[in-house]
Short mmCIF file of C-alpha atoms in Angstrom, two decimals:
data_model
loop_
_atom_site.label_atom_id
_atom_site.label_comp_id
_atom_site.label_asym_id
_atom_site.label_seq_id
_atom_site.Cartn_x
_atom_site.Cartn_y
_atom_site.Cartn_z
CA UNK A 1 103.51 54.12 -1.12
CA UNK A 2 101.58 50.62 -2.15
CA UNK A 3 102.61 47.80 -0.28
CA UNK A 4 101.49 43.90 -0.78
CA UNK A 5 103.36 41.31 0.97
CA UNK A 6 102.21 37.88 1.68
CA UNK A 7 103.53 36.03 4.64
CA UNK A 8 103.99 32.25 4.84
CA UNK A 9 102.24 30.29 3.14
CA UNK A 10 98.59 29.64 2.70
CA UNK A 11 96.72 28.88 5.80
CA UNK A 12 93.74 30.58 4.48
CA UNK A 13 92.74 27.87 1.85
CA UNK A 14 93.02 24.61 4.77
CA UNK A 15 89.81 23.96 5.30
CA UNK A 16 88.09 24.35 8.45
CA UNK A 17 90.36 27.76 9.15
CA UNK A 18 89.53 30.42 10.75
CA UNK A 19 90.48 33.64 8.25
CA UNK A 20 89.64 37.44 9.54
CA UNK A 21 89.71 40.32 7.62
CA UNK A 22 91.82 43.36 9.90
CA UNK A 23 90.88 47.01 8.40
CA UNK A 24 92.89 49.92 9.41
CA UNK A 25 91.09 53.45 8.21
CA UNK A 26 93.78 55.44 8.86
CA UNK A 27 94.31 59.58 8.57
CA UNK A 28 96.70 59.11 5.51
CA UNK A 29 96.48 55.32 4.17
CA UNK A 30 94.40 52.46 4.81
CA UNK A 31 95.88 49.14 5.63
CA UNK A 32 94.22 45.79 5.64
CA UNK A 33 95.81 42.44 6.76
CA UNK A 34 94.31 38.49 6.63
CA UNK A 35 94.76 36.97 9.75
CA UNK A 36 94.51 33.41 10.48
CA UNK A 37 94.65 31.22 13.82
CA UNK A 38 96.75 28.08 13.56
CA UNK A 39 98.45 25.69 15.88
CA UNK A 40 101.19 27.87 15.95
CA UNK A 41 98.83 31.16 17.28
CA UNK A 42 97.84 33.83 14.87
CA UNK A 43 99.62 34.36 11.38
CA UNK A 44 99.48 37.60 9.41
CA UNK A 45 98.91 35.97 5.48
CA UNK A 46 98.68 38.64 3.43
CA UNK A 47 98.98 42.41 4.82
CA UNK A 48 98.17 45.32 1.97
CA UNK A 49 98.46 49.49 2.44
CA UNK A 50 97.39 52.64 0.29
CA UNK A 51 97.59 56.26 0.83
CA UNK A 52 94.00 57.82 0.28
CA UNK A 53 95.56 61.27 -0.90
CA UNK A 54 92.51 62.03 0.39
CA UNK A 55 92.85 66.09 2.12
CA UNK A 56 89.96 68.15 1.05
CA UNK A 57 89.40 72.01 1.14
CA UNK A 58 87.24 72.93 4.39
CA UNK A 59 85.89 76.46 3.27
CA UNK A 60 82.84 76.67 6.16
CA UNK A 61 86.03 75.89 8.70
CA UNK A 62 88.69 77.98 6.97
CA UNK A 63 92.24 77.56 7.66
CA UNK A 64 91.78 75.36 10.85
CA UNK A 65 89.58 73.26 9.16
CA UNK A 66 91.41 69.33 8.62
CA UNK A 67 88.29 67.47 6.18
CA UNK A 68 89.18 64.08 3.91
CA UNK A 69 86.76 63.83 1.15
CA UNK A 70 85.04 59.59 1.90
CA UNK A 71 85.13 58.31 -1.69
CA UNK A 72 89.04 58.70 -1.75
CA UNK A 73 89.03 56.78 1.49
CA UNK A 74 86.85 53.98 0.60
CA UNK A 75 88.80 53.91 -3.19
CA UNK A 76 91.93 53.13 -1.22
CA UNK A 77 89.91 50.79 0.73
CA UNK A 78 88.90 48.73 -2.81
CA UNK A 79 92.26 48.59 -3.69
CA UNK A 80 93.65 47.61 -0.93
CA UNK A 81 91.17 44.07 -1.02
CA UNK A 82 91.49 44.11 -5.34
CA UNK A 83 95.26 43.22 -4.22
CA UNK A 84 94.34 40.32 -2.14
CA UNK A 85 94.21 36.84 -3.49
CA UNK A 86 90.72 35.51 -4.33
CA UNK A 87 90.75 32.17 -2.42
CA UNK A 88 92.22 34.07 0.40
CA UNK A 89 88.74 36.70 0.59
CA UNK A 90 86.67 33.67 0.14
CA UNK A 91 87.72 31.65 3.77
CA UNK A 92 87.20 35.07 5.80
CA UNK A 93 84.02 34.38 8.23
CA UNK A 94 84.79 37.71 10.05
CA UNK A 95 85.85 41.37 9.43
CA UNK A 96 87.66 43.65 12.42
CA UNK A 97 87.59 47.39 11.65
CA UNK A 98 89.52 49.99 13.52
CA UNK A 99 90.15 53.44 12.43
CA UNK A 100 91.06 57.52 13.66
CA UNK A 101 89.48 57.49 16.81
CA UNK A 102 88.22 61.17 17.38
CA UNK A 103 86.76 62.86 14.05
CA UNK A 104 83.48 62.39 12.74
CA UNK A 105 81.56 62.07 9.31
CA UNK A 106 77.60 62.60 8.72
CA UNK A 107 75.33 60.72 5.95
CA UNK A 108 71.64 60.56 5.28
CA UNK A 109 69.92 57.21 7.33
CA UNK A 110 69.64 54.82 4.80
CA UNK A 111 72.04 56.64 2.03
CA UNK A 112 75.33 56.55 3.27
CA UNK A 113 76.41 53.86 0.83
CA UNK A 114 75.67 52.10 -2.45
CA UNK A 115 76.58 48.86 -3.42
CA UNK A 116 77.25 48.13 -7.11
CA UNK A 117 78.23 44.60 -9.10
CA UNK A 118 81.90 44.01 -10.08
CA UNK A 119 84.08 41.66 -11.62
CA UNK A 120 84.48 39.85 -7.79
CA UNK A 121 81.05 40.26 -6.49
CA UNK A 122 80.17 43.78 -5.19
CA UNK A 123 81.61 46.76 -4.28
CA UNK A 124 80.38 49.95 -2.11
CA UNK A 125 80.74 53.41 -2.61
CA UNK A 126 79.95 56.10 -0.06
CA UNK A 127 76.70 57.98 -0.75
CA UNK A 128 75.13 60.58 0.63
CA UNK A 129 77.98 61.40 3.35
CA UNK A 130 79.79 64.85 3.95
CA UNK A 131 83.53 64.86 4.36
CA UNK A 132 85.17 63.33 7.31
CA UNK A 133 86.49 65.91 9.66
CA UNK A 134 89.39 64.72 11.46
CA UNK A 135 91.06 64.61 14.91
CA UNK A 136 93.31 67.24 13.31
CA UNK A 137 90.83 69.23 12.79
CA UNK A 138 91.39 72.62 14.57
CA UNK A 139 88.27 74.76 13.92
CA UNK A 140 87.11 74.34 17.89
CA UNK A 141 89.02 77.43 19.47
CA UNK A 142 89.84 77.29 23.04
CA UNK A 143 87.34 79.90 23.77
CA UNK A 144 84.52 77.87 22.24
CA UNK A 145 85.48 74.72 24.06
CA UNK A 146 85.58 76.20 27.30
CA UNK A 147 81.90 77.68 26.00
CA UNK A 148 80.71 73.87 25.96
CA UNK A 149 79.44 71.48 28.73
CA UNK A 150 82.22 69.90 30.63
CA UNK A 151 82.34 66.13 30.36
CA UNK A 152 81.12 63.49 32.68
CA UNK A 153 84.12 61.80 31.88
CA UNK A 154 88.16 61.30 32.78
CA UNK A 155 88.94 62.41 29.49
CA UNK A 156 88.96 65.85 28.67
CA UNK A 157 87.45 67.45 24.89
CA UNK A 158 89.59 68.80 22.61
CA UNK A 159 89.25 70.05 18.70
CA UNK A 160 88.88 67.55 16.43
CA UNK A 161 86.47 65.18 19.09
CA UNK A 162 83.38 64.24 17.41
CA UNK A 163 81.29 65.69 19.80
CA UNK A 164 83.17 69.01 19.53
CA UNK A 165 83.04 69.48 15.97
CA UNK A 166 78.65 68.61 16.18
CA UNK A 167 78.72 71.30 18.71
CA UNK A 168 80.80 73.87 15.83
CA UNK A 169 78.18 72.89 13.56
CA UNK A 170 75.04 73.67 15.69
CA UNK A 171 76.57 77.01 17.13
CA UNK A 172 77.26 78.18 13.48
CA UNK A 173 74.07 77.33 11.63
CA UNK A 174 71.61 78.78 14.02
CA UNK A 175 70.32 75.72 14.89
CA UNK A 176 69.19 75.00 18.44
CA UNK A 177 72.03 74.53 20.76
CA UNK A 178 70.35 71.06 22.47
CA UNK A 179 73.14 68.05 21.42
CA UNK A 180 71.82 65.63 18.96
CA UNK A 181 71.97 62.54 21.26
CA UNK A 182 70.11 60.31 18.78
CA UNK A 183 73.48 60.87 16.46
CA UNK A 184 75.53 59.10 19.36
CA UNK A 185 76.26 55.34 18.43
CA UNK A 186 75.89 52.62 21.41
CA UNK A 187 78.88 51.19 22.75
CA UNK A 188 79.51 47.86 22.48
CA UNK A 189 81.93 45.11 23.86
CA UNK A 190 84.85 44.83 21.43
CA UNK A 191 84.11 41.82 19.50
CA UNK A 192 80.29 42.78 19.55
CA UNK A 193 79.01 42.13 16.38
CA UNK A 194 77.32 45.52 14.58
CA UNK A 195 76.38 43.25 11.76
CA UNK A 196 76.64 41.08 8.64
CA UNK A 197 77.66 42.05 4.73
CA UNK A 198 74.99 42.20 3.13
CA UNK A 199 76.31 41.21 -0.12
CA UNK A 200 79.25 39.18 -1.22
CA UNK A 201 82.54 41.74 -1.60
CA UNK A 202 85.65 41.48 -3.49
CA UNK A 203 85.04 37.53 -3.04
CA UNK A 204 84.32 37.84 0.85
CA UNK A 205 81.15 35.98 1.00
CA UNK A 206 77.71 37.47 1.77
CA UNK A 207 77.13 37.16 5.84
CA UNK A 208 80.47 37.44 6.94
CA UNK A 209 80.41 39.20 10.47
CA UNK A 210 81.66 42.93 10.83
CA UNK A 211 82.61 43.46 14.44
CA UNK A 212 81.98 47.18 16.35
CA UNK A 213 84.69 49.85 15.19
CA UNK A 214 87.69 49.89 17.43
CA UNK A 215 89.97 52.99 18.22
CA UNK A 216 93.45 52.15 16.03
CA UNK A 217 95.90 52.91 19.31
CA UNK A 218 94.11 50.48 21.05
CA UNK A 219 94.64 48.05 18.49
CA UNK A 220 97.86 48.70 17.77
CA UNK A 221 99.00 47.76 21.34
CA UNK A 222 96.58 44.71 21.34
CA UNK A 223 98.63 43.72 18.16
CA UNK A 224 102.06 43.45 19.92
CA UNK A 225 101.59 43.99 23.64
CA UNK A 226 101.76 40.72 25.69
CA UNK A 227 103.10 41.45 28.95
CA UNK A 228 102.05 43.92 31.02
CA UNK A 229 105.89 45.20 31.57
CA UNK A 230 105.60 46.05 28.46
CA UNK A 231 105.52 49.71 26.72
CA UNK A 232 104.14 50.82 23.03
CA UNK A 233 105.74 53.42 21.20
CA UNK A 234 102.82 54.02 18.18
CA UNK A 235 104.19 56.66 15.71
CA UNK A 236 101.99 57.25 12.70
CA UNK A 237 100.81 60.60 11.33
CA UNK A 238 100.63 61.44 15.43
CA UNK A 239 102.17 59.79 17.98
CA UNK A 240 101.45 57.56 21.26
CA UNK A 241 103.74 56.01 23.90
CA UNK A 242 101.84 53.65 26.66
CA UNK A 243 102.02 51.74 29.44
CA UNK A 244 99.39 49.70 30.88
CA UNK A 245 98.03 50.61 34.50
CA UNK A 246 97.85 48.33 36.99
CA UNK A 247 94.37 45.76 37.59
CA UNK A 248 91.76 47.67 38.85
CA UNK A 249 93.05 51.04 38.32
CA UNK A 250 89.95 53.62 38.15
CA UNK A 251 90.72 57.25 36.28
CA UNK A 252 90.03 60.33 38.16
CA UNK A 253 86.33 61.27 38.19
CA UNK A 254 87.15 64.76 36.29
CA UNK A 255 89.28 65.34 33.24
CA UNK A 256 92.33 67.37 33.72
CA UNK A 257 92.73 69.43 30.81
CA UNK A 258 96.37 70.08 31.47
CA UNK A 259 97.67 66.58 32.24
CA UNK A 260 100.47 65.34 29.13
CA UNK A 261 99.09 61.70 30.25
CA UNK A 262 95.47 60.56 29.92
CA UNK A 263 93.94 57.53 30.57
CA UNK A 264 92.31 55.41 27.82
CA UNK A 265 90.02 52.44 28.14
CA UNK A 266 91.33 49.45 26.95
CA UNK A 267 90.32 45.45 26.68
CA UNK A 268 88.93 44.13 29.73
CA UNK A 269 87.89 47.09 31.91
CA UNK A 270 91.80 48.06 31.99
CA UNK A 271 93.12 51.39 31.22
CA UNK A 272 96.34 52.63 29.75
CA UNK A 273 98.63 55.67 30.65
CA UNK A 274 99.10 57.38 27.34
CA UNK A 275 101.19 60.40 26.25
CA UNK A 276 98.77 61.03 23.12
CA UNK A 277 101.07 63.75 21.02
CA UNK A 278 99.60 65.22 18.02
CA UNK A 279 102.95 65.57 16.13
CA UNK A 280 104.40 62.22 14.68
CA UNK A 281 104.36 61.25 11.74
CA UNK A 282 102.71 64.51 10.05
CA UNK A 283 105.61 66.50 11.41
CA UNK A 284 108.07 65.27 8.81
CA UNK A 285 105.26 65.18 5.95
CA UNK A 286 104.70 68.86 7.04
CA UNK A 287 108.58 69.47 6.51
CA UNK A 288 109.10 67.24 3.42
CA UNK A 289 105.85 69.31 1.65
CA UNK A 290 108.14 72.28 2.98
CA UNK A 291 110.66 71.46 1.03
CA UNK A 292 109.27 70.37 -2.07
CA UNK A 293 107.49 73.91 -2.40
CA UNK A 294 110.58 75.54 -1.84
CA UNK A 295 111.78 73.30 -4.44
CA UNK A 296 108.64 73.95 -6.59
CA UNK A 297 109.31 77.81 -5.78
CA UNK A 298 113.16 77.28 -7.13
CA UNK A 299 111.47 75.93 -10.57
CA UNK A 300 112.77 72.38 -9.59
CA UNK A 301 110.04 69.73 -9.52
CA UNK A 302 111.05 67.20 -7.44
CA UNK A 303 108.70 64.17 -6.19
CA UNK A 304 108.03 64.57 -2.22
CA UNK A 305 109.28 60.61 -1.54
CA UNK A 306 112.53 61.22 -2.92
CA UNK A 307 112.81 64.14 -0.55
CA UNK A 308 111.93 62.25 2.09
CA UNK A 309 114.56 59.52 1.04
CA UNK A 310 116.94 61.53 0.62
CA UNK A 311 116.69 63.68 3.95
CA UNK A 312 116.39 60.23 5.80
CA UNK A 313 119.83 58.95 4.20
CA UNK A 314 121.19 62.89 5.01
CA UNK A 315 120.30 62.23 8.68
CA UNK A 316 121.74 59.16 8.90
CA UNK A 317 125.19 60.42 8.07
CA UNK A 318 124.89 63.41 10.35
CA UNK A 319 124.92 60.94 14.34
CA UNK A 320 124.34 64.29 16.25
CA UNK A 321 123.70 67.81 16.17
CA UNK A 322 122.79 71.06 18.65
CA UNK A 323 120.44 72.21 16.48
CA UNK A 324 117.03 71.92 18.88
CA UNK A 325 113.83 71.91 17.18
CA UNK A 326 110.32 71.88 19.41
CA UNK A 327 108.28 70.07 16.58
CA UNK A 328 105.00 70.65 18.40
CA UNK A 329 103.84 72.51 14.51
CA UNK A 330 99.97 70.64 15.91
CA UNK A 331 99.86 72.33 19.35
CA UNK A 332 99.05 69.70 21.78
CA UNK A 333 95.45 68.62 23.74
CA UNK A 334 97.03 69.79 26.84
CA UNK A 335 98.62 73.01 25.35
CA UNK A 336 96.48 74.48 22.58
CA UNK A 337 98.33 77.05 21.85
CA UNK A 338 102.58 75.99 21.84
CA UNK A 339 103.84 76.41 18.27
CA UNK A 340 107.22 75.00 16.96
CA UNK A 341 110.42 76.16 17.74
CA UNK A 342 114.41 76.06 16.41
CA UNK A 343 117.27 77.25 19.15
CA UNK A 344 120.64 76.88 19.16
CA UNK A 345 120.88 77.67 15.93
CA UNK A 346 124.62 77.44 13.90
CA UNK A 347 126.00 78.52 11.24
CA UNK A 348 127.46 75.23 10.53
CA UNK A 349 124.65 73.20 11.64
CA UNK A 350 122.30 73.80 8.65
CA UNK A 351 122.35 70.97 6.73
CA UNK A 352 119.51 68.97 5.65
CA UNK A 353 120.90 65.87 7.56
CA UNK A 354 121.30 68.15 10.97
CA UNK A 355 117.60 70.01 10.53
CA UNK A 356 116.08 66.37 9.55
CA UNK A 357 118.50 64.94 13.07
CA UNK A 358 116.88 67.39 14.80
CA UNK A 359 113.52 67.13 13.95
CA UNK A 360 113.35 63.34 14.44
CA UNK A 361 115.18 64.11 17.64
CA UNK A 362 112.53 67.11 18.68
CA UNK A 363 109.55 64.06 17.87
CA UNK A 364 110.45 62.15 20.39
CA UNK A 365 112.08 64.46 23.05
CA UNK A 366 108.84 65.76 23.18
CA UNK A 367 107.03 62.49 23.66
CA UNK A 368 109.55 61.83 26.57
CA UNK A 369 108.65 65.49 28.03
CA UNK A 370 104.90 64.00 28.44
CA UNK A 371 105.87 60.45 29.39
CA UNK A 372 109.62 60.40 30.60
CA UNK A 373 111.92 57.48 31.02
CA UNK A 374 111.55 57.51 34.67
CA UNK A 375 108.52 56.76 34.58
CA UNK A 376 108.57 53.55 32.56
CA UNK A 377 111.65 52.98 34.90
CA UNK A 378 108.82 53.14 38.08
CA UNK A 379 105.88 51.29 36.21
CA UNK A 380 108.46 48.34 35.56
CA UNK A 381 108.76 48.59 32.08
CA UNK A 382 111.48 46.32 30.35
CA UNK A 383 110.69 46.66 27.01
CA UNK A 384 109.48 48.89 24.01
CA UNK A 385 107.60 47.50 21.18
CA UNK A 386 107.25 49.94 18.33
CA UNK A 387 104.71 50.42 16.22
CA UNK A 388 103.47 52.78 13.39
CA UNK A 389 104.17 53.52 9.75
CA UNK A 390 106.17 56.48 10.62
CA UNK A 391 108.09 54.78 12.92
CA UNK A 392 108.76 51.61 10.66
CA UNK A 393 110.05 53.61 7.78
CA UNK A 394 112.38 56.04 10.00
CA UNK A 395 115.74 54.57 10.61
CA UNK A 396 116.03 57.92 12.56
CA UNK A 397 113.83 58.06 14.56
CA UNK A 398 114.63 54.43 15.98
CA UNK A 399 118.25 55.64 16.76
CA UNK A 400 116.80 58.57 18.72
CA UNK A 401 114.16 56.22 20.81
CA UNK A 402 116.58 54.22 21.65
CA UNK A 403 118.99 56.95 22.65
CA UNK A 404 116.06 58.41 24.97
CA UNK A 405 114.72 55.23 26.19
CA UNK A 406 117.52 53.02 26.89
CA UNK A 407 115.25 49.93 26.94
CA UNK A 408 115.28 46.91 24.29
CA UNK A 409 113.16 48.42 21.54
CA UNK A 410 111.15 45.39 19.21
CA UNK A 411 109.98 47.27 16.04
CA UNK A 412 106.45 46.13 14.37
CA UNK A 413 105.37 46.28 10.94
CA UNK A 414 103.05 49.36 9.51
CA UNK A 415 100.02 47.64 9.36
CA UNK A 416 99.73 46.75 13.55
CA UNK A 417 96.57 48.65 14.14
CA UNK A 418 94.99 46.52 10.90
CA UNK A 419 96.72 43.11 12.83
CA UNK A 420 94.85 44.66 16.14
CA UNK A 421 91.70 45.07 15.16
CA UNK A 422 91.77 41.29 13.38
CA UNK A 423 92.62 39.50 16.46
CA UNK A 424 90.27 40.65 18.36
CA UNK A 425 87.54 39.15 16.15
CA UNK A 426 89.82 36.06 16.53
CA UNK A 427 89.99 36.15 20.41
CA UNK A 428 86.42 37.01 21.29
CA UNK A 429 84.23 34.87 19.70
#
């Protein structure tokens, strides 16, 4: 699904404006969004997405392995900026880039890109990298990560973590087992600067400033929270619901692997309560490619977004059901091993619009199981802003958050974590 929309009118091209560039690189689209700051505060202009269709085959990994092949990703990425109005590129003075937060792709110092002419200046394509192996990425086995070093950190490792998967790499090519520090970037303040383009691209002129990569869940919530009563619901291929801690709130010296919650670092030396679930978004893309191969297997070909249109509408006719699906198809971080489930299951409950109710249902019962209601209740929560592709497109799964978290629920647009990462460039200068 493309999407272009511009908002409002054209703040961009007043002279004297402030314009920053917001890019999202998501697991299955990328998302960019102009931001400006006006009188008024900040104003999304233009806002642009595109799937990357960008899943690779992982042989070294096998079936566990979760790669996306880079040039897909950074075609996407083109597009995404070819849509954007020219005068619009030429006022940005800053990029913000935020993207999946735990994988981790390699390329030769010096190599990893190459920057060509085009009809708007230059463009870059990815050069010597290898795939990008993802936060879904499930080649790590418990076993091997209870092999590895334990963390000098809250935050427990899981599969997929960067550091994990380098780790994989060195215990299966012989190497020496020693970590690769030197491959470890330095953290920075968000809103650091990392650096400047070195060329003009797609009309964004040469020495615009690229700010440090931020984590996309972080800058989804900076996109829409602004008090600190309230929560974020994120759902996009996973799934995140948050609350913010209170001021000064340390984490635990040790991780605990078994927790639901976890505590990330946000802006500002504060921290945020998270119930990080790896089963959002991908969950229904898992049972719409379902499906369509059953479909494919029938010797109908049918194309997957009507399925997914169609099983949407089918759930929205069908209010409730007993049908009880544990969607948990990823596992979780805090238990590896739990598969997916159906129960109560009917004769008369089999319809697509009661197995898609129940699914959408499952999604966020189990998000509640890791972060209940009663806990928002304590932390003082009032509100729910929601955020996330998944979650935007689902008229679904909006009826069941709001029939599991009786709060006033304020849906945002898909592109929040693109918005995010944007304003921060805006608001730390």
């Amino acid at each position: 699904m493309a999407d272009n929309q511009a908002i409002g009118l054209s703040p961009c091209a007043a002279p004297g404006t402030v314009c920053v560039l917001g890019i999202d690189l998501g697991t299955t689209s990328v998302k960019a969004a102009l931001v400006v700051e006006t009188a008024q505060g900040q104003i999304v202009t233009q806002s642009c997405s595109r799937e990357t269709q960008a899943q690779a085959d992982s042989p070294a990994a096998g079936a566990q392995g979760m790669e996306q092949d880079v040039q897909k990703i950074i075609k996407a990425l083109n597009e995404c900026l070819a849509a954007f109005p020219q005068e619009h590129l030429q006022r940005v003075s800053r990029i913000g880039i935020s993207g999946q937060m735990h994988g981790v792709v390699f390329w030769k110092t010096n190599q990893g890109c190459k920057w060509a002419k085009s009809g708007t200046g230059h463009t870059f394509q990815p050069g010597e990298v290898s795939h990008l192996i993802t936060w879904q990425d499930g080649r790590c086995s418990s076993s091997f990560l209870s092999s590895l070093p334990q963390p000098q950190s809250h935050l427990s490792v899981a599969t997929g973590f960067g550091c994990a998967t380098i780790y994989w790499y060195l215990k299966n090519s012989l190497r020496e087992s020693g970590f690769p520090l030197d491959l470890l970037p330095e953290v920075g303040d968000p809103g650091d600067i990392a650096g400047r383009m070195p060329h003009d691209w797609h009309g964004i002129p040469k020495g615009a400033e690229v700010g440090i990569a931020l984590g996309d869940f972080q800058c989804s919530v900076y996109s829409c929270m602004t008090e600190r009563t309230d929560a974020v619901l994120n759902i996009s291929t996973s799934a995140q619901l948050t609350v913010p801690m209170p001021l000064g709130f340390q984490p635990p010296e040790t991780p605990d692997s078994l927790s639901a919650v976890a505590y990330f670092p946000y802006f500002d030396g504060n921290y945020l309560a998270v119930a990080a679930s790896l089963n959002g978004g991908n969950v229904l893309a898992t049972f719409v490619d379902m499906l369509a191969c059953w479909m494919a297997e029938l010797g109908y070909d049918v194309l997957e977004s009507r399925v997914y249109t169609q099983m949407i509408n089918a759930a929205l006719a069908q209010n409730a059901t007993r049908l009880s699906i544990c969607p948990t198809v990823f596992g979780e971080r805090h238990m590896p091993e739990q598969l997916a489930s159906v129960t109560s299951i009917a004769a008369s409950e089999l319809s697509l619009g009661h197995v898609t109710r129940a699914l959408c249902h499952g999604i966020i019962q189990n998000l509640h199981s890791m972060l209940p209601f009663q806990h928002l209740k304590e932390a003082g929560v009032k509100r729910i802003l929601g955020s996330g592709s998944a979650l935007s497109r689902n008229e679904v799964l909006k009826q069941e958050v709001e029939k599991t978290f009786p709060l006033p629920v304020i849906y945002g647009k898909d592109v929040d974590a693109a918005v995010g990462a944007a304003m921060v460039m805006l608001h730390r200068r």
